Amino acid sequence: MTTSILDIEHLSKSFGHKQVLKDVSFGVQAGHIIGLVGPNGAGKSTIMKAILGLFNYPEGKIMVDGEVVSPTSHQSMDEVGALIEYPGIYPFLTGYQHLHLFSKKTTSDTQVMDIVRKLRMDAYINRKAKTYSLGMKQKLGIALALVNNPRLVILDEPMNGLDPQSNKDLRNLILSYARSGTTFLISSHILSELEKLIDDIVVIDQGQIVYTQSMVTLESGSKKLLAFKTSDDVKASHILAQHGYQLDKSGGVSVIENGQNQMADMINLLTGNGINIEDVQHVHNDLETILLNLLKDDQVKGSK
């Protein structure tokens, strides 16, 4: 039976006359990796800071592992690791000294060095942080969030400044922790990387949650296409339409899949009509396309 480690209920927050969160509610299951996505200024970082008890909120409730979180009540923060915006780094301390400084007494040096190794920080972990590049500082911030083996980890734009190999190392590390039961709430604009990680998605727009669902459900509802490249695309499209195949309007010869094994039948149909098949591919909407469609639908609803 899955249990919820984070519950946000009817959370609202304003800064001055600007309301940045409006009746935000969602839950996070233990051991899941959740993507919190939306446009710039939608309220993602504000939600994360509220979870960490960094400011008061006039309405709503936040509970981490069954305990209420606020600036005056944050016992459950002992089980939470976080990287919000840019990591707070002391320039004259080494990376190792940072990790030692923020480690609990129960965190062994073996645990610390295991994270260092997995993030490939060995070569510079004993250098002063003032010599670190942006990517090195980012990896140190991620290591600080993970060093005490927290049950819930909150990461705001963790891929910032990371090269492709470092992104892969981070992805493997997050998946490894999640398999051991750690829960992640991750906000990132690099949706191609986020898509490889997350179990569930929460979409926020203009301070309101507009969609929350598992990735399996989201992807199952997205459009899947068979895209053909032929010797005569115009004729191929006409023949397929005549035989009842539903063509996508995105251009080219793109047929909407209906879950049946259509490819062989369509190839036979086209070649039987003198059309050569040069290429055929399965195409599905990526997370960026799905997100843009969700936000577009939300804006249309909001304008009515």
C-alpha positions as CSV (number, residue, x, y, z in Angstrom):
1,M,0.0,0.0,0.0
2,T,1.5,3.4,-1.0
3,T,1.5,6.2,1.5
4,S,1.7,9.9,1.0
5,I,4.8,11.7,2.3
6,L,3.7,15.2,1.2
7,D,0.3,16.7,1.2
8,I,-0.6,20.3,0.2
9,E,-4.1,21.4,0.8
10,H,-5.7,24.7,-0.4
11,L,-2.4,26.6,-0.2
12,S,-2.6,30.3,-1.1
13,K,0.1,33.0,-0.9
14,S,0.4,36.6,-1.9
15,F,3.4,38.9,-2.0
16,G,2.0,42.4,-1.5
17,H,-0.9,42.8,-3.9
18,K,0.2,40.0,-6.2
19,Q,-1.3,36.5,-5.5
20,V,1.3,33.9,-6.5
21,L,-0.5,30.8,-5.3
22,K,-4.2,30.2,-5.5
23,D,-5.8,27.2,-3.7
24,V,-3.0,24.8,-4.5
25,S,-3.7,21.2,-3.6
26,F,-1.8,18.0,-4.5
27,G,-0.2,15.0,-2.8
28,V,3.0,13.1,-3.3
29,Q,3.3,9.3,-2.8
30,A,6.4,8.0,-1.0
31,G,9.0,6.6,-3.4
32,H,7.7,8.5,-6.4
33,I,9.6,11.0,-8.5
34,I,7.3,14.0,-9.3
35,G,7.9,16.7,-11.9
36,L,6.5,20.1,-10.9
37,V,6.4,22.0,-14.2
38,G,5.0,25.2,-15.6
39,P,6.0,28.6,-17.2
40,N,8.3,31.1,-15.5
41,G,6.6,32.8,-12.7
42,A,3.9,30.2,-12.4
43,G,4.7,29.6,-8.7
44,K,6.9,26.5,-8.7
45,S,9.7,27.9,-6.5
46,T,7.2,29.5,-4.2
47,I,5.6,26.0,-3.6
48,M,9.0,24.5,-2.8
49,K,10.0,27.3,-0.4
50,A,6.6,26.9,1.4
51,I,7.2,23.2,1.8
52,L,10.5,24.0,3.4
53,G,8.8,26.4,5.9
54,L,10.6,29.5,4.6
55,F,7.6,31.8,4.9
56,N,4.1,32.0,6.3
57,Y,1.0,31.4,4.2
58,P,-2.4,32.8,5.1
59,E,-4.5,29.9,3.8
60,G,-4.0,26.2,3.5
61,K,-1.9,23.4,5.0
62,I,1.3,21.6,4.2
63,M,2.1,18.3,5.8
64,V,5.4,16.3,5.4
65,D,5.2,12.8,6.7
66,G,2.0,13.6,8.6
67,E,3.5,16.7,10.4
68,V,2.4,20.3,9.6
69,V,5.1,22.5,8.2
70,S,5.4,26.3,8.8
71,P,8.2,28.7,9.8
72,T,7.5,27.8,13.5
73,S,6.8,24.1,13.0
74,H,9.4,22.2,11.0
75,Q,10.4,19.1,12.9
76,S,9.8,17.0,9.8
77,M,12.5,19.0,7.9
78,D,15.1,16.6,9.4
79,E,13.9,14.1,6.8
80,V,14.0,16.6,3.9
81,G,16.9,17.6,1.6
82,A,16.7,20.5,-0.8
83,L,18.4,22.5,-3.5
84,I,16.4,25.7,-4.2
85,E,17.6,28.1,-6.9
86,Y,21.4,28.4,-6.4
87,P,23.3,26.3,-3.8
88,G,24.6,28.3,-0.8
89,I,28.3,27.8,-0.9
90,Y,31.2,29.1,1.3
91,P,34.0,30.1,-1.1
92,F,36.9,29.2,1.2
93,L,35.6,25.8,2.2
94,T,36.4,22.7,0.2
95,G,33.6,20.6,-1.2
96,Y,34.3,17.9,1.3
97,Q,34.2,20.4,4.2
98,H,30.8,21.5,3.0
99,L,29.5,18.0,3.0
100,H,31.1,17.3,6.5
101,L,29.6,20.6,7.8
102,F,26.1,19.8,6.8
103,S,26.2,16.0,7.6
104,K,24.3,14.6,10.6
105,K,26.3,12.7,13.2
106,T,24.8,9.5,11.9
107,T,26.1,10.2,8.4
108,S,29.3,8.2,7.8
109,D,32.2,9.3,5.7
110,T,31.5,6.3,3.6
111,Q,28.1,7.7,2.7
112,V,29.6,11.1,1.9
113,M,32.2,9.7,-0.4
114,D,29.7,7.4,-2.1
115,I,27.7,10.5,-3.2
116,V,31.0,12.2,-4.3
117,R,31.9,9.1,-6.4
118,K,28.5,8.8,-8.0
119,L,28.5,12.4,-9.0
120,R,32.1,12.2,-10.2
121,M,33.3,14.9,-7.9
122,D,36.5,13.0,-6.7
123,A,39.0,15.1,-8.7
124,Y,38.0,18.4,-7.0
125,I,36.2,17.6,-3.8
126,N,39.2,18.8,-1.7
127,R,39.6,22.0,-3.6
128,K,38.1,25.3,-2.3
129,A,34.7,26.0,-3.7
130,K,35.8,29.4,-5.0
131,T,37.6,27.6,-7.8
132,Y,34.5,25.6,-8.8
133,S,32.7,26.0,-12.1
134,L,28.9,26.5,-12.3
135,G,28.5,22.7,-12.9
136,M,30.8,21.8,-10.0
137,K,28.8,24.1,-7.7
138,Q,25.6,22.6,-8.9
139,K,26.8,19.1,-8.2
140,L,27.9,20.1,-4.7
141,G,24.4,21.6,-4.1
142,I,22.8,18.3,-5.2
143,A,25.3,16.3,-3.0
144,L,24.3,18.5,0.0
145,A,20.7,17.8,-0.6
146,L,21.3,14.0,-0.6
147,V,24.1,13.6,2.0
148,N,21.9,12.8,4.9
149,N,19.9,10.2,3.0
150,P,16.6,12.2,3.4
151,R,13.1,10.6,2.8
152,L,12.0,13.6,0.7
153,V,14.3,15.6,-1.7
154,I,13.2,18.9,-3.3
155,L,15.3,20.0,-6.3
156,D,14.7,23.2,-8.1
157,E,16.3,23.2,-11.6
158,P,18.9,20.6,-10.6
159,M,20.2,20.2,-14.2
160,N,21.4,23.8,-14.5
161,G,25.0,24.0,-15.6
162,L,25.4,20.3,-16.0
163,D,27.0,18.7,-19.1
164,P,25.4,15.6,-20.7
165,Q,27.5,13.1,-18.7
166,S,26.7,14.9,-15.5
167,N,23.0,14.9,-16.4
168,K,23.2,11.1,-16.9
169,D,25.0,10.6,-13.6
170,L,22.4,12.7,-11.8
171,R,19.5,10.8,-13.4
172,N,21.1,7.4,-12.4
173,L,21.6,8.7,-8.9
174,I,18.0,9.9,-8.5
175,L,16.6,6.6,-9.9
176,S,18.8,4.7,-7.5
177,Y,17.6,6.7,-4.5
178,A,14.0,6.4,-5.6
179,R,14.3,2.6,-5.9
180,S,15.4,2.6,-2.2
181,G,12.2,4.6,-1.2
182,T,13.4,8.2,-1.4
183,T,10.8,10.6,-2.8
184,F,11.7,13.5,-5.2
185,L,9.9,16.7,-6.1
186,I,11.8,18.2,-9.1
187,S,11.2,21.4,-11.0
188,S,13.1,21.7,-14.3
189,H,12.8,23.5,-17.6
190,I,14.9,20.7,-19.2
191,L,11.8,18.6,-20.0
192,S,13.7,16.1,-22.1
193,E,15.7,15.1,-19.0
194,L,12.7,15.3,-16.6
195,E,10.7,13.0,-18.9
196,K,13.3,10.2,-18.4
197,L,12.8,10.4,-14.6
198,I,9.4,11.2,-13.3
199,D,6.5,8.9,-12.3
200,D,4.0,11.7,-11.9
201,I,3.5,15.3,-13.1
202,V,2.0,18.4,-11.5
203,V,1.4,21.3,-13.9
204,I,1.0,24.8,-12.5
205,D,0.0,27.9,-14.4
206,Q,-0.6,31.4,-12.9
207,G,-0.4,30.1,-9.4
208,Q,-3.0,27.3,-9.9
209,I,-2.7,23.6,-10.4
210,V,-4.1,22.8,-13.9
211,Y,-3.2,19.2,-14.2
212,T,-1.9,16.4,-12.0
213,Q,-1.5,12.8,-13.2
214,S,0.8,9.8,-13.6
215,M,3.1,9.9,-16.6
216,V,1.7,6.5,-17.7
217,T,-1.8,8.0,-17.9
218,L,-0.5,11.2,-19.5
219,E,1.4,9.4,-22.2
220,S,-1.4,6.9,-22.9
221,G,-3.7,9.8,-23.7
222,S,-1.2,11.5,-26.0
223,K,-1.4,11.0,-29.7
224,K,0.8,8.3,-31.3
225,L,1.6,8.5,-35.0
226,L,3.1,6.4,-37.8
227,A,5.1,8.8,-40.0
228,F,5.8,7.7,-43.6
229,K,8.2,9.2,-46.1
230,T,7.3,8.0,-49.6
231,S,8.0,8.5,-53.3
232,D,4.7,10.4,-53.6
233,D,3.4,11.8,-50.3
234,V,0.4,13.5,-51.8
235,K,-0.9,10.3,-53.5
236,A,0.0,8.3,-50.4
237,S,-2.1,10.5,-48.1
238,H,-5.0,10.4,-50.5
239,I,-5.0,6.6,-50.7
240,L,-4.7,6.1,-46.9
241,A,-7.6,8.5,-46.3
242,Q,-9.7,6.7,-48.9
243,H,-9.2,3.5,-47.0
244,G,-10.3,5.0,-43.7
245,Y,-7.0,5.7,-42.1
246,Q,-7.1,8.9,-39.9
247,L,-4.4,11.3,-41.0
248,D,-2.8,13.8,-38.6
249,K,-2.8,17.5,-39.7
250,S,0.8,18.1,-38.7
251,G,2.0,17.6,-42.2
252,G,3.6,14.8,-44.3
253,V,2.1,11.3,-44.3
254,S,1.3,10.9,-40.6
255,V,-1.3,8.4,-39.6
256,I,-2.8,8.3,-36.1
257,E,-2.3,4.9,-34.5
258,N,-5.4,3.2,-33.0
259,G,-3.6,0.5,-31.1
260,Q,-3.8,-2.1,-33.8
261,N,-1.0,-3.5,-35.9
262,Q,-1.5,-1.2,-38.9
263,M,2.0,-0.7,-40.3
264,A,2.1,-3.9,-42.4
265,D,-1.3,-3.3,-43.9
266,M,-0.5,0.3,-44.8
267,I,2.8,-0.7,-46.4
268,N,1.1,-3.3,-48.5
269,L,-1.6,-0.8,-49.5
270,L,0.9,1.8,-50.6
271,T,3.3,-0.5,-52.4
272,G,0.3,-2.1,-54.1
273,N,-0.5,1.3,-55.5
274,G,3.0,1.8,-56.9
275,I,4.3,4.0,-54.0
276,N,7.7,3.3,-52.7
277,I,8.2,3.5,-48.9
278,E,11.5,5.3,-48.1
279,D,11.1,5.5,-44.3
280,V,8.5,4.9,-41.6
281,Q,8.8,5.8,-37.9
282,H,6.7,5.6,-34.7
283,V,6.2,9.1,-33.3
284,H,4.8,10.1,-30.0
285,N,4.4,13.5,-28.3
286,D,7.2,14.4,-26.0
287,L,6.7,16.0,-22.6
288,E,7.3,19.5,-24.0
289,T,4.6,19.1,-26.6
290,I,2.1,17.6,-24.1
291,L,2.9,20.4,-21.6
292,L,2.4,23.1,-24.2
293,N,-0.9,21.6,-25.2
294,L,-2.1,21.4,-21.6
295,L,-1.2,25.1,-21.0
296,K,-2.8,26.1,-24.3
297,D,-6.1,24.3,-23.3
298,D,-5.9,26.0,-19.8
299,Q,-5.5,29.4,-21.4
300,V,-8.5,28.8,-23.7
301,K,-10.6,27.7,-20.7
302,G,-9.5,30.8,-18.8
303,S,-10.5,33.1,-21.6
304,K,-14.1,31.9,-21.7
